[in-house]
Amino acid sequence: MPNDFAFEMAASNLRYGPGVTDEVGMDLGDLGARRALVLCDPGLTDLSPGRTVRAALDREGVEYAFFDSIRVEPTDASMLEAIDFALGSGKLDAIVAVGGGSTIDTAKAVNLYTTYPADFLDYVNPPIGKGKPVPGPLKPLIAIPTTAGTGSETTGVSIFDFAKLHAKTGIAHRRLKPTLGLVDPENTRSLPPSVAASTGLDVLSHAIESYTATPFDTRPRPERPVLRPAYQGANPISDIWAIESLRMAAEYLVRTVEDPSDDEARGRMILASAYAGMGFGNAGVHLPHGMSYPVSGMVRDYRPEGYEVEHALVPHGTSVILNAPAVFRFTSSACPERHLRAAAVLGADTEGAQLEDAGEILASQIIALMRRLNMPNGLSALGYTPEDIPKLVEGTLPQHRLTKISPRRASAEDLARIFADAMSYE
Ligand SMILES: NC(=O)c1ccc[n+]([C@@H]2O[C@H](COP(=O)([O-])OP(=O)(O)OC[C@H]3O[C@@H](n4cnc5c(N)ncnc54)[C@H](O)[C@@H]3O)[C@@H](O)[C@H]2O)c1
């Protein structure tokens, strides 16, 4: 099979502006939607983003069913609950998701399974699910992010925790992409600092992972263009989004965490999140994300500050960034220039640096930022011990969609060493 020679750029339509959430009722009207489903998580129902959406629909006379029991860090069961609610809600012409990645990802699954009902695993990524393609167009979905993190408003990816395996997996198809993302910096004003930190570090990792992913022309060429994966590998278009989002995160993340009233910083960070989404949505993410899925799924009793939920959870951004320094130490030999450039964009002094030090320079830069943002210092701070490593490796190995675009192939033994390195950082 010859290598691929082409790459494709796909993203949702986006509209950016402070206060743009208020336009959602008019957007639904213009789409011809008479009755919509509005989804949000319970923490947001009475905060400004949730209230603004409902007021905007009321004003424009758009009827809606309202579901605010989205689980933060969704599971297969919580997605099925939202799907059942939608199926029992009568005719729906459109969906509005107002919330973080948990809500927007749940909305994508609701859209898919209410339009093309199927066994839940049918569309889920192989080898866990059957990986069937989305059969046709879906209902209009308007995504309104309230975190500056996942970039889910731009991507065709929906992630959930598959409880049986204690690891995350997902559904990935371009047709899942929201029709429109309303990117409104007013919506992140109420983010607790710890959530702003964790979600912002997710942006940073999206950018570095997509920039360091294996290049698109090292993958086999698909038989038909429709079979070209969304996670194609690094390419010249996604590089631009990745580097610019990294530059913005380097400049504005600490400011948003330390001062939520800093309008300029919040505006830039929610844009950085969407930019990183455009990059990784077309290039992909690799080992830090692949390894994060069992880190989240195997959680025991970790209860992070700022997350108002009843269950134990490892916030997504935290589960990713704790692996990142150890991963980049491992992957840098495959493309040291790119690791060094990412470190420089993050503010490291790379003048005269040796390429063989690129991984360590990038890792140190990330560790310093994690400290500044009060992140837990490695997986041991979440309660993991070296005895957990075999299970963490086992949960990473099925994440083919991600692990295969790592610039350096990681065997089970390599993953075990990377997890050991990620237990704590000096
Ligand atoms: N689809 C994708 O491309 C993609 C990419 C990365 C991550 N994800 C997934 O997204 C999920 C994580 O999403 P997330 O990090 O955006 O967070 P989240 O949606 O899980 O929300 C985190 C917490 O912040 C609260 N919150 C959200 N917005 C708030 C606001 N404006 N004010 C006050 N509180 C607010 C929520 O109530 C919740 O307690 C994970 O399941 C992850 O796997 C998806």
mmCIF file of N, CA, C and O and ligand atoms in Angstrom, residues 41-44 47 49 71-74 99-105 108 145-153 155-161 168 186-192 195 198-199 202 206 231 280 289 293 306-309 313 315-317, ligand 1:
data_model
loop_
_atom_site.group_PDB
_atom_site.id
_atom_site.type_symbol
_atom_site.label_atom_id
_atom_site.label_comp_id
_atom_site.label_asym_id
_atom_site.label_seq_id
_atom_site.Cartn_x
_atom_site.Cartn_y
_atom_site.Cartn_z
ATOM 1 N N ASP A 41 -24.868 20.690 31.513
ATOM 2 C CA ASP A 41 -24.643 19.901 32.730
ATOM 3 C C ASP A 41 -25.254 20.657 33.910
ATOM 4 O O ASP A 41 -25.471 21.865 33.828
ATOM 5 N N PRO A 42 -25.541 19.944 35.016
ATOM 6 C CA PRO A 42 -26.307 20.579 36.097
ATOM 7 C C PRO A 42 -25.620 21.810 36.672
ATOM 8 O O PRO A 42 -26.287 22.738 37.130
ATOM 9 N N GLY A 43 -24.272 21.841 36.599
ATOM 10 C CA GLY A 43 -23.537 22.982 37.143
ATOM 11 C C GLY A 43 -23.791 24.255 36.357
ATOM 12 O O GLY A 43 -23.530 25.362 36.845
ATOM 13 N N LEU A 44 -24.273 24.140 35.144
ATOM 14 C CA LEU A 44 -24.401 25.320 34.281
ATOM 15 C C LEU A 44 -25.828 25.839 34.160
ATOM 16 O O LEU A 44 -26.038 26.941 33.655
ATOM 17 N N LEU A 47 -26.206 29.149 35.670
ATOM 18 C CA LEU A 47 -25.164 30.144 35.405
ATOM 19 C C LEU A 47 -25.518 30.873 34.111
ATOM 20 O O LEU A 47 -26.386 30.440 33.335
ATOM 21 N N PRO A 49 -24.317 31.149 31.040
ATOM 22 C CA PRO A 49 -24.458 30.525 29.715
ATOM 23 C C PRO A 49 -25.786 29.766 29.553
ATOM 24 O O PRO A 49 -26.472 29.919 28.536
ATOM 25 N N ARG A 71 -23.540 14.134 32.378
ATOM 26 C CA ARG A 71 -22.505 13.771 33.340
ATOM 27 C C ARG A 71 -21.199 14.447 32.939
ATOM 28 O O ARG A 71 -20.805 14.409 31.767
ATOM 29 N N VAL A 72 -20.525 15.039 33.911
ATOM 30 C CA VAL A 72 -19.202 15.608 33.670
ATOM 31 C C VAL A 72 -18.249 14.422 33.513
ATOM 32 O O VAL A 72 -18.201 13.555 34.389
ATOM 33 N N GLU A 73 -17.525 14.357 32.408
ATOM 34 C CA GLU A 73 -16.779 13.173 31.986
ATOM 35 C C GLU A 73 -17.801 12.055 31.711
ATOM 36 O O GLU A 73 -18.025 11.157 32.538
ATOM 37 N N PRO A 74 -18.451 12.106 30.552
ATOM 38 C CA PRO A 74 -19.546 11.166 30.264
ATOM 39 C C PRO A 74 -19.101 9.710 30.181
ATOM 40 O O PRO A 74 -17.940 9.418 29.887
ATOM 41 N N GLY A 99 -21.997 24.073 27.150
ATOM 42 C CA GLY A 99 -21.197 23.483 28.221
ATOM 43 C C GLY A 99 -19.786 23.186 27.741
ATOM 44 O O GLY A 99 -19.365 23.613 26.665
ATOM 45 N N GLY A 100 -19.095 22.396 28.534
ATOM 46 C CA GLY A 100 -17.748 21.999 28.153
ATOM 47 C C GLY A 100 -17.797 20.798 27.217
ATOM 48 O O GLY A 100 -18.853 20.433 26.674
ATOM 49 N N GLY A 101 -16.645 20.152 27.062
ATOM 50 C CA GLY A 101 -16.549 19.003 26.166
ATOM 51 C C GLY A 101 -17.516 17.893 26.556
ATOM 52 O O GLY A 101 -18.042 17.193 25.697
ATOM 53 N N SER A 102 -17.777 17.745 27.870
ATOM 54 C CA SER A 102 -18.684 16.668 28.300
ATOM 55 C C SER A 102 -20.055 16.849 27.668
ATOM 56 O O SER A 102 -20.677 15.881 27.195
ATOM 57 N N THR A 103 -20.541 18.065 27.645
ATOM 58 C CA THR A 103 -21.874 18.341 27.102
ATOM 59 C C THR A 103 -21.862 18.269 25.574
ATOM 60 O O THR A 103 -22.747 17.666 24.959
ATOM 61 N N ILE A 104 -20.860 18.871 24.957
ATOM 62 C CA ILE A 104 -20.846 18.913 23.482
ATOM 63 C C ILE A 104 -20.661 17.497 22.928
ATOM 64 O O ILE A 104 -21.319 17.097 21.965
ATOM 65 N N ASP A 105 -19.805 16.703 23.583
ATOM 66 C CA ASP A 105 -19.618 15.320 23.114
ATOM 67 C C ASP A 105 -20.884 14.490 23.285
ATOM 68 O O ASP A 105 -21.239 13.681 22.416
ATOM 69 N N LYS A 108 -23.269 15.274 20.511
ATOM 70 C CA LYS A 108 -22.943 14.631 19.221
ATOM 71 C C LYS A 108 -23.503 13.202 19.186
ATOM 72 O O LYS A 108 -24.050 12.754 18.176
ATOM 73 N N PRO A 145 -19.327 26.407 23.590
ATOM 74 C CA PRO A 145 -18.400 25.980 24.639
ATOM 75 C C PRO A 145 -18.381 26.948 25.816
ATOM 76 O O PRO A 145 -18.466 28.167 25.621
ATOM 77 N N THR A 146 -18.273 26.386 27.014
ATOM 78 C CA THR A 146 -18.153 27.220 28.220
ATOM 79 C C THR A 146 -16.833 26.960 28.937
ATOM 80 O O THR A 146 -16.617 27.453 30.030
ATOM 81 N N THR A 147 -15.992 26.118 28.332
ATOM 82 C CA THR A 147 -14.618 25.966 28.817
ATOM 83 C C THR A 147 -13.703 26.348 27.652
ATOM 84 O O THR A 147 -14.122 26.285 26.497
ATOM 85 N N ALA A 148 -12.467 26.734 27.977
ATOM 86 C CA ALA A 148 -11.494 26.981 26.913
ATOM 87 C C ALA A 148 -10.561 25.784 26.959
ATOM 88 O O ALA A 148 -9.522 25.822 27.613
ATOM 89 N N GLY A 149 -10.989 24.703 26.330
ATOM 90 C CA GLY A 149 -10.261 23.454 26.499
ATOM 91 C C GLY A 149 -10.335 22.506 25.331
ATOM 92 O O GLY A 149 -9.396 22.394 24.546
ATOM 93 N N THR A 150 -11.487 21.848 25.172
ATOM 94 C CA THR A 150 -11.500 20.681 24.288
ATOM 95 C C THR A 150 -11.503 21.030 22.803
ATOM 96 O O THR A 150 -11.090 20.223 21.979
ATOM 97 N N GLY A 151 -12.045 22.186 22.441
ATOM 98 C CA GLY A 151 -12.204 22.489 21.012
ATOM 99 C C GLY A 151 -13.265 21.602 20.385
ATOM 100 O O GLY A 151 -13.363 21.498 19.161
ATOM 101 N N SER A 152 -14.104 20.962 21.215
ATOM 102 C CA SER A 152 -15.096 20.014 20.701
ATOM 103 C C SER A 152 -16.089 20.680 19.749
ATOM 104 O O SER A 152 -16.692 20.015 18.915
ATOM 105 N N GLU A 153 -16.217 22.017 19.861
ATOM 106 C CA GLU A 153 -17.131 22.725 18.942
ATOM 107 C C GLU A 153 -16.639 22.658 17.496
ATOM 108 O O GLU A 153 -17.392 22.947 16.578
ATOM 109 N N THR A 155 -14.785 19.807 16.249
ATOM 110 C CA THR A 155 -14.350 18.471 15.831
ATOM 111 C C THR A 155 -15.497 17.479 15.637
ATOM 112 O O THR A 155 -16.589 17.664 16.179
ATOM 113 N N GLY A 156 -15.196 16.421 14.921
ATOM 114 C CA GLY A 156 -16.153 15.331 14.720
ATOM 115 C C GLY A 156 -15.863 14.176 15.671
ATOM 116 O O GLY A 156 -15.927 13.011 15.269
ATOM 117 N N VAL A 157 -15.538 14.493 16.907
ATOM 118 C CA VAL A 157 -15.144 13.460 17.870
ATOM 119 C C VAL A 157 -16.034 13.554 19.109
ATOM 120 O O VAL A 157 -16.317 14.645 19.592
ATOM 121 N N SER A 158 -16.461 12.412 19.618
ATOM 122 C CA SER A 158 -17.258 12.361 20.843
ATOM 123 C C SER A 158 -16.629 11.299 21.740
ATOM 124 O O SER A 158 -16.507 10.137 21.352
ATOM 125 N N ILE A 159 -16.227 11.715 22.941
ATOM 126 C CA ILE A 159 -15.456 10.815 23.822
ATOM 127 C C ILE A 159 -16.281 10.454 25.046
ATOM 128 O O ILE A 159 -16.949 11.305 25.622
ATOM 129 N N PHE A 160 -16.219 9.189 25.446
ATOM 130 C CA PHE A 160 -16.903 8.778 26.686
ATOM 131 C C PHE A 160 -16.068 7.705 27.356
ATOM 132 O O PHE A 160 -15.175 7.103 26.742
ATOM 133 N N ASP A 161 -16.389 7.505 28.629
ATOM 134 C CA ASP A 161 -15.698 6.490 29.410
ATOM 135 C C ASP A 161 -16.483 5.188 29.263
ATOM 136 O O ASP A 161 -17.666 5.151 29.608
ATOM 137 N N LYS A 168 -11.406 5.325 28.377
ATOM 138 C CA LYS A 168 -12.225 6.096 27.449
ATOM 139 C C LYS A 168 -12.076 5.577 26.033
ATOM 140 O O LYS A 168 -11.041 5.009 25.671
ATOM 141 N N GLU A 186 -17.633 35.446 26.993
ATOM 142 C CA GLU A 186 -18.445 35.706 28.188
ATOM 143 C C GLU A 186 -18.740 34.407 28.925
ATOM 144 O O GLU A 186 -18.973 34.406 30.130
ATOM 145 N N ASN A 187 -18.747 33.291 28.193
ATOM 146 C CA ASN A 187 -19.154 32.023 28.791
ATOM 147 C C ASN A 187 -18.100 31.396 29.691
ATOM 148 O O ASN A 187 -18.399 30.448 30.406
ATOM 149 N N THR A 188 -16.868 31.877 29.640
ATOM 150 C CA THR A 188 -15.849 31.282 30.514
ATOM 151 C C THR A 188 -15.573 32.163 31.736
ATOM 152 O O THR A 188 -14.721 31.841 32.557
ATOM 153 N N ARG A 189 -16.325 33.239 31.859
ATOM 154 C CA ARG A 189 -16.104 34.171 32.984
ATOM 155 C C ARG A 189 -16.262 33.462 34.332
ATOM 156 O O ARG A 189 -15.555 33.744 35.282
ATOM 157 N N SER A 190 -17.199 32.515 34.428
ATOM 158 C CA SER A 190 -17.502 31.883 35.719
ATOM 159 C C SER A 190 -16.671 30.624 35.988
ATOM 160 O O SER A 190 -16.900 29.928 36.974
ATOM 161 N N LEU A 191 -15.713 30.311 35.117
ATOM 162 C CA LEU A 191 -14.926 29.075 35.316
ATOM 163 C C LEU A 191 -14.104 29.140 36.601
ATOM 164 O O LEU A 191 -13.334 30.082 36.786
ATOM 165 N N PRO A 192 -14.217 28.150 37.478
ATOM 166 C CA PRO A 192 -13.315 28.122 38.640
ATOM 167 C C PRO A 192 -11.862 28.042 38.150
ATOM 168 O O PRO A 192 -11.588 27.382 37.136
ATOM 169 N N VAL A 195 -10.502 24.689 37.093
ATOM 170 C CA VAL A 195 -11.046 24.155 35.836
ATOM 171 C C VAL A 195 -10.407 24.892 34.657
ATOM 172 O O VAL A 195 -10.053 24.285 33.640
ATOM 173 N N SER A 198 -6.906 23.254 34.227
ATOM 174 C CA SER A 198 -6.895 21.911 33.646
ATOM 175 C C SER A 198 -7.323 21.947 32.174
ATOM 176 O O SER A 198 -6.694 21.331 31.305
ATOM 177 N N THR A 199 -8.403 22.689 31.881
ATOM 178 C CA THR A 199 -8.882 22.728 30.496
ATOM 179 C C THR A 199 -7.880 23.453 29.594
ATOM 180 O O THR A 199 -7.679 23.070 28.441
ATOM 181 N N ASP A 202 -5.176 21.257 28.496
ATOM 182 C CA ASP A 202 -5.646 20.378 27.409
ATOM 183 C C ASP A 202 -5.377 21.068 26.053
ATOM 184 O O ASP A 202 -4.902 20.438 25.102
ATOM 185 N N HIS A 206 -3.154 19.572 23.111
ATOM 186 C CA HIS A 206 -3.686 19.384 21.750
ATOM 187 C C HIS A 206 -2.714 19.974 20.738
ATOM 188 O O HIS A 206 -2.421 19.374 19.703
ATOM 189 N N TYR A 231 -8.024 11.948 11.912
ATOM 190 C CA TYR A 231 -6.699 12.123 12.516
ATOM 191 C C TYR A 231 -5.655 11.675 11.492
ATOM 192 O O TYR A 231 -5.206 10.528 11.485
ATOM 193 N N PHE A 280 -5.841 19.846 15.854
ATOM 194 C CA PHE A 280 -5.847 18.417 16.195
ATOM 195 C C PHE A 280 -7.027 17.687 15.570
ATOM 196 O O PHE A 280 -6.958 16.481 15.323
ATOM 197 N N HIS A 289 -2.818 11.825 25.027
ATOM 198 C CA HIS A 289 -4.254 11.568 25.066
ATOM 199 C C HIS A 289 -4.552 10.068 25.168
ATOM 200 O O HIS A 289 -5.402 9.654 25.960
ATOM 201 N N TYR A 293 -6.610 8.100 28.688
ATOM 202 C CA TYR A 293 -7.921 7.438 28.751
ATOM 203 C C TYR A 293 -8.004 6.421 29.891
ATOM 204 O O TYR A 293 -8.985 6.425 30.633
ATOM 205 N N GLY A 306 -12.868 22.426 42.541
ATOM 206 C CA GLY A 306 -13.508 23.216 41.481
ATOM 207 C C GLY A 306 -14.512 22.429 40.652
ATOM 208 O O GLY A 306 -15.299 23.024 39.919
ATOM 209 N N TYR A 307 -14.490 21.095 40.758
ATOM 210 C CA TYR A 307 -15.430 20.278 39.978
ATOM 211 C C TYR A 307 -16.581 19.889 40.901
ATOM 212 O O TYR A 307 -16.399 19.091 41.821
ATOM 213 N N GLU A 308 -17.738 20.503 40.673
ATOM 214 C CA GLU A 308 -18.887 20.317 41.574
ATOM 215 C C GLU A 308 -19.658 19.062 41.168
ATOM 216 O O GLU A 308 -20.753 19.146 40.636
ATOM 217 N N VAL A 309 -19.066 17.891 41.372
ATOM 218 C CA VAL A 309 -19.760 16.661 40.979
ATOM 219 C C VAL A 309 -19.661 15.646 42.115
ATOM 220 O O VAL A 309 -18.775 15.759 42.968
ATOM 221 N N LEU A 313 -13.367 11.801 39.899
ATOM 222 C CA LEU A 313 -12.980 11.961 38.496
ATOM 223 C C LEU A 313 -11.603 12.582 38.390
ATOM 224 O O LEU A 313 -11.157 13.306 39.278
ATOM 225 N N PRO A 315 -10.014 15.200 35.970
ATOM 226 C CA PRO A 315 -10.392 16.076 34.863
ATOM 227 C C PRO A 315 -9.575 15.740 33.618
ATOM 228 O O PRO A 315 -8.382 15.426 33.714
ATOM 229 N N HIS A 316 -10.240 15.828 32.472
ATOM 230 C CA HIS A 316 -9.583 15.400 31.240
ATOM 231 C C HIS A 316 -8.216 16.064 31.042
ATOM 232 O O HIS A 316 -7.215 15.402 30.780
ATOM 233 N N GLY A 317 -8.188 17.395 31.171
ATOM 234 C CA GLY A 317 -6.919 18.106 30.922
ATOM 235 C C GLY A 317 -5.821 17.641 31.861
ATOM 236 O O GLY A 317 -4.647 17.528 31.471
HETATM 237 N N1 LIG B 1 -14.567 16.028 21.292
HETATM 238 C C1 LIG B 1 -13.322 16.335 21.414
HETATM 239 O O1 LIG B 1 -12.670 16.635 20.430
HETATM 240 C C2 LIG B 1 -12.698 16.330 22.786
HETATM 241 C C3 LIG B 1 -11.397 16.780 22.952
HETATM 242 C C4 LIG B 1 -10.868 16.789 24.222
HETATM 243 C C5 LIG B 1 -11.616 16.324 25.300
HETATM 244 N N2 LIG B 1 -12.877 15.854 25.106
HETATM 245 C C6 LIG B 1 -13.716 15.388 26.234
HETATM 246 O O2 LIG B 1 -14.342 16.507 26.847
HETATM 247 C C7 LIG B 1 -14.584 16.234 28.235
HETATM 248 C C8 LIG B 1 -14.014 17.322 29.102
HETATM 249 O O3 LIG B 1 -14.600 18.557 28.788
HETATM 250 P P1 LIG B 1 -14.101 19.923 29.462
HETATM 251 O O4 LIG B 1 -12.699 19.782 29.844
HETATM 252 O O5 LIG B 1 -14.486 21.006 28.550
HETATM 253 O O6 LIG B 1 -14.926 20.035 30.821
HETATM 254 P P2 LIG B 1 -16.363 19.502 31.266
HETATM 255 O O7 LIG B 1 -17.386 19.698 30.224
HETATM 256 O O8 LIG B 1 -16.170 18.117 31.773
HETATM 257 O O9 LIG B 1 -16.681 20.492 32.482
HETATM 258 C C9 LIG B 1 -15.805 20.515 33.597
HETATM 259 C C10 LIG B 1 -16.455 21.211 34.805
HETATM 260 O O10 LIG B 1 -16.517 22.599 34.590
HETATM 261 C C11 LIG B 1 -17.836 23.077 34.835
HETATM 262 N N3 LIG B 1 -18.021 24.217 33.951
HETATM 263 C C12 LIG B 1 -17.985 24.191 32.599
HETATM 264 N N4 LIG B 1 -18.110 25.435 32.134
HETATM 265 C C13 LIG B 1 -18.243 26.247 33.210
HETATM 266 C C14 LIG B 1 -18.412 27.654 33.363
HETATM 267 N N5 LIG B 1 -18.411 28.477 32.337
HETATM 268 N N6 LIG B 1 -18.518 28.139 34.620
HETATM 269 C C15 LIG B 1 -18.469 27.323 35.709
HETATM 270 N N7 LIG B 1 -18.300 26.002 35.611
HETATM 271 C C16 LIG B 1 -18.194 25.477 34.369
HETATM 272 C C17 LIG B 1 -18.723 21.897 34.578
HETATM 273 O O11 LIG B 1 -19.964 22.037 35.256
HETATM 274 C C18 LIG B 1 -17.873 20.767 35.097
HETATM 275 O O12 LIG B 1 -18.021 20.634 36.496
HETATM 276 C C19 LIG B 1 -13.929 14.891 28.509
HETATM 277 O O13 LIG B 1 -14.904 13.865 28.501
HETATM 278 C C20 LIG B 1 -12.965 14.722 27.356
HETATM 279 O O14 LIG B 1 -12.655 13.384 27.065
HETATM 280 C C21 LIG B 1 -13.427 15.877 23.874
#
